[in-house]
Amino acid sequence: MDLAHSLFPLGWQHYLLGGVLIGTGVALLFVLTGLVGGMSTVFSSTWSFVLQRPFFQQARFTDSRNWRLVFALGLVLGALVWWLLVAQGAAQTTDVPAWRLLLGGALVGYGARLGNGCTSGHGICGLGSLQWPSLLAVLTFMATAFLTANLAARWLV
């Protein structure tokens, strides 16, 4: 078995296509509107519709929540199209226990808040606009991910 097949047993083409589509989408968003499409801000601004806590009612969330909600709905619709066309409506499953998924999601959410943005905001938008803080954030994200994956593979298997 060659290295490419062991790293990408289902092929690499859909990863390339996904990356091109995401990059094109955020580039068009920025070029056409001057807006940055990071997902942690989309998440927070969407919650500003229903949560009245001061954090979610900041102007940076409430003033941009309408377009961010449309952005998030586009991502959901894109996933639905992929599921219908590529996965052909097949159920998507994983052998990862629910507690690990929940713990991972909580840690990622905490990290996005701590890092003042998520991997899409820093990795795609921030690096694309040559922001040095985004480079530091991405390097931190990746180092933490490598360390966590290796520790999890060793101790949680």
Short mmCIF file of C-alpha atoms in Angstrom, two decimals:
data_model
loop_
_atom_site.label_atom_id
_atom_site.label_comp_id
_atom_site.label_asym_id
_atom_site.label_seq_id
_atom_site.Cartn_x
_atom_site.Cartn_y
_atom_site.Cartn_z
CA MET A 1 0.00 0.00 0.00
CA ASP A 2 1.42 3.38 -0.95
CA LEU A 3 1.62 6.35 1.41
CA ALA A 4 -1.12 8.36 -0.32
CA HIS A 5 -3.60 5.49 -0.01
CA SER A 6 -2.72 4.88 3.65
CA LEU A 7 -3.17 8.57 4.46
CA PHE A 8 -6.30 9.00 2.31
CA PRO A 9 -8.02 5.61 2.02
CA LEU A 10 -11.11 7.21 0.43
CA GLY A 11 -9.07 9.32 -1.98
CA TRP A 12 -7.78 12.87 -1.81
CA GLN A 13 -9.79 14.53 -4.55
CA HIS A 14 -12.77 15.48 -2.37
CA TYR A 15 -10.43 17.14 0.14
CA LEU A 16 -8.91 19.21 -2.65
CA LEU A 17 -12.34 20.13 -3.99
CA GLY A 18 -13.55 21.07 -0.50
CA GLY A 19 -10.50 23.24 0.08
CA VAL A 20 -10.91 25.01 -3.26
CA LEU A 21 -14.60 25.64 -2.58
CA ILE A 22 -13.98 26.95 0.95
CA GLY A 23 -11.10 29.14 -0.20
CA THR A 24 -13.12 30.50 -3.09
CA GLY A 25 -16.10 31.16 -0.85
CA VAL A 26 -14.22 33.14 1.80
CA ALA A 27 -12.19 34.95 -0.85
CA LEU A 28 -15.38 36.02 -2.66
CA LEU A 29 -16.96 37.05 0.65
CA PHE A 30 -13.96 39.24 1.43
CA VAL A 31 -13.44 40.68 -2.06
CA LEU A 32 -17.11 41.44 -2.67
CA THR A 33 -18.07 42.66 0.81
CA GLY A 34 -14.90 43.18 2.87
CA LEU A 35 -16.25 40.71 5.45
CA VAL A 36 -14.27 37.89 7.09
CA GLY A 37 -16.04 34.53 7.37
CA GLY A 38 -14.67 32.87 10.49
CA MET A 39 -17.03 30.32 12.05
CA SER A 40 -16.57 31.10 15.76
CA THR A 41 -17.97 34.59 15.18
CA VAL A 42 -20.78 33.10 13.10
CA PHE A 43 -21.58 30.85 16.06
CA SER A 44 -21.55 33.69 18.60
CA SER A 45 -23.49 36.11 16.43
CA THR A 46 -26.16 33.49 15.72
CA TRP A 47 -26.62 32.92 19.46
CA SER A 48 -27.16 36.68 19.84
CA PHE A 49 -30.66 36.15 18.43
CA VAL A 50 -31.74 34.08 21.46
CA LEU A 51 -29.31 34.74 24.32
CA GLN A 52 -29.50 38.12 26.02
CA ARG A 53 -26.22 37.78 27.93
CA PRO A 54 -23.96 40.82 27.47
CA PHE A 55 -21.27 38.80 25.69
CA PHE A 56 -23.65 37.80 22.89
CA GLN A 57 -25.18 41.28 22.66
CA GLN A 58 -21.93 43.03 21.72
CA ALA A 59 -22.23 45.21 18.62
CA ARG A 60 -19.70 43.06 16.76
CA PHE A 61 -22.18 40.17 16.99
CA THR A 62 -25.54 41.92 16.69
CA ASP A 63 -24.50 44.20 13.82
CA SER A 64 -23.31 41.28 11.69
CA ARG A 65 -25.63 38.48 12.72
CA ASN A 66 -27.94 38.61 9.70
CA TRP A 67 -25.28 37.97 7.07
CA ARG A 68 -23.52 35.50 9.36
CA LEU A 69 -26.73 33.52 9.77
CA VAL A 70 -27.06 33.33 5.98
CA PHE A 71 -23.39 32.24 5.82
CA ALA A 72 -24.05 29.46 8.36
CA LEU A 73 -27.18 28.33 6.52
CA GLY A 74 -25.11 28.12 3.33
CA LEU A 75 -22.69 25.79 5.09
CA VAL A 76 -25.54 23.60 6.31
CA LEU A 77 -27.09 23.52 2.84
CA GLY A 78 -23.69 22.69 1.34
CA ALA A 79 -23.37 19.74 3.72
CA LEU A 80 -26.88 18.62 2.78
CA VAL A 81 -26.04 18.77 -0.94
CA TRP A 82 -22.86 16.75 -0.31
CA TRP A 83 -24.82 14.19 1.71
CA LEU A 84 -27.44 13.82 -1.00
CA LEU A 85 -25.12 13.83 -4.03
CA VAL A 86 -21.89 12.28 -2.81
CA ALA A 87 -22.94 10.14 0.15
CA GLN A 88 -26.23 9.41 -1.65
CA GLY A 89 -28.19 9.81 1.57
CA ALA A 90 -26.29 7.05 3.39
CA ALA A 91 -26.09 7.33 7.15
CA GLN A 92 -22.77 8.72 8.32
CA THR A 93 -21.42 6.86 11.33
CA THR A 94 -18.35 6.79 13.49
CA ASP A 95 -16.87 4.41 16.01
CA VAL A 96 -15.84 7.33 18.22
CA PRO A 97 -17.83 7.28 21.47
CA ALA A 98 -20.25 10.17 22.02
CA TRP A 99 -18.38 11.35 25.15
CA ARG A 100 -15.20 11.84 23.10
CA LEU A 101 -17.07 13.83 20.45
CA LEU A 102 -18.65 16.03 23.12
CA LEU A 103 -15.36 16.52 24.96
CA GLY A 104 -13.58 17.31 21.69
CA GLY A 105 -16.27 19.82 20.71
CA ALA A 106 -16.07 21.52 24.10
CA LEU A 107 -12.27 21.75 23.90
CA VAL A 108 -12.40 23.14 20.37
CA GLY A 109 -15.00 25.72 21.41
CA TYR A 110 -12.91 26.74 24.41
CA GLY A 111 -9.81 26.98 22.22
CA ALA A 112 -11.63 29.13 19.66
CA ARG A 113 -12.66 31.56 22.41
CA LEU A 114 -9.19 31.49 23.96
CA GLY A 115 -7.53 32.04 20.56
CA ASN A 116 -9.94 34.84 19.60
CA GLY A 117 -11.06 32.84 16.57
CA CYS A 118 -11.21 29.40 15.08
CA THR A 119 -9.22 27.50 12.50
CA SER A 120 -11.37 28.80 9.65
CA GLY A 121 -11.04 32.40 10.77
CA HIS A 122 -7.32 32.26 11.44
CA GLY A 123 -6.28 29.48 9.07
CA ILE A 124 -8.21 30.47 5.98
CA CYS A 125 -9.05 34.15 6.35
CA GLY A 126 -6.23 35.32 8.62
CA LEU A 127 -3.41 33.55 6.78
CA GLY A 128 -4.95 34.53 3.45
CA SER A 129 -4.67 38.19 4.45
CA LEU A 130 -1.14 37.70 5.89
CA GLN A 131 -2.06 38.42 9.52
CA TRP A 132 0.84 37.52 11.84
CA PRO A 133 -1.40 36.82 14.86
CA SER A 134 -3.25 34.30 12.70
CA LEU A 135 0.01 32.57 11.81
CA LEU A 136 0.83 32.22 15.51
CA ALA A 137 -2.70 30.96 16.21
CA VAL A 138 -2.53 28.36 13.43
CA LEU A 139 0.88 27.14 14.58
CA THR A 140 -0.52 26.81 18.11
CA PHE A 141 -3.64 25.00 16.83
CA MET A 142 -1.57 22.55 14.81
CA ALA A 143 0.98 21.85 17.56
CA THR A 144 -1.84 21.26 20.03
CA ALA A 145 -3.67 19.02 17.55
CA PHE A 146 -0.55 16.92 16.87
CA LEU A 147 0.15 16.56 20.58
CA THR A 148 -3.47 15.72 21.43
CA ALA A 149 -3.79 13.18 18.59
CA ASN A 150 -0.62 11.42 19.68
CA LEU A 151 -1.62 11.38 23.33
CA ALA A 152 -5.11 10.15 22.49
CA ALA A 153 -3.73 7.43 20.22
CA ARG A 154 -1.44 6.26 22.97
CA TRP A 155 -3.73 6.46 26.03
CA LEU A 156 -7.32 6.37 24.83
CA VAL A 157 -7.24 3.45 22.41
#
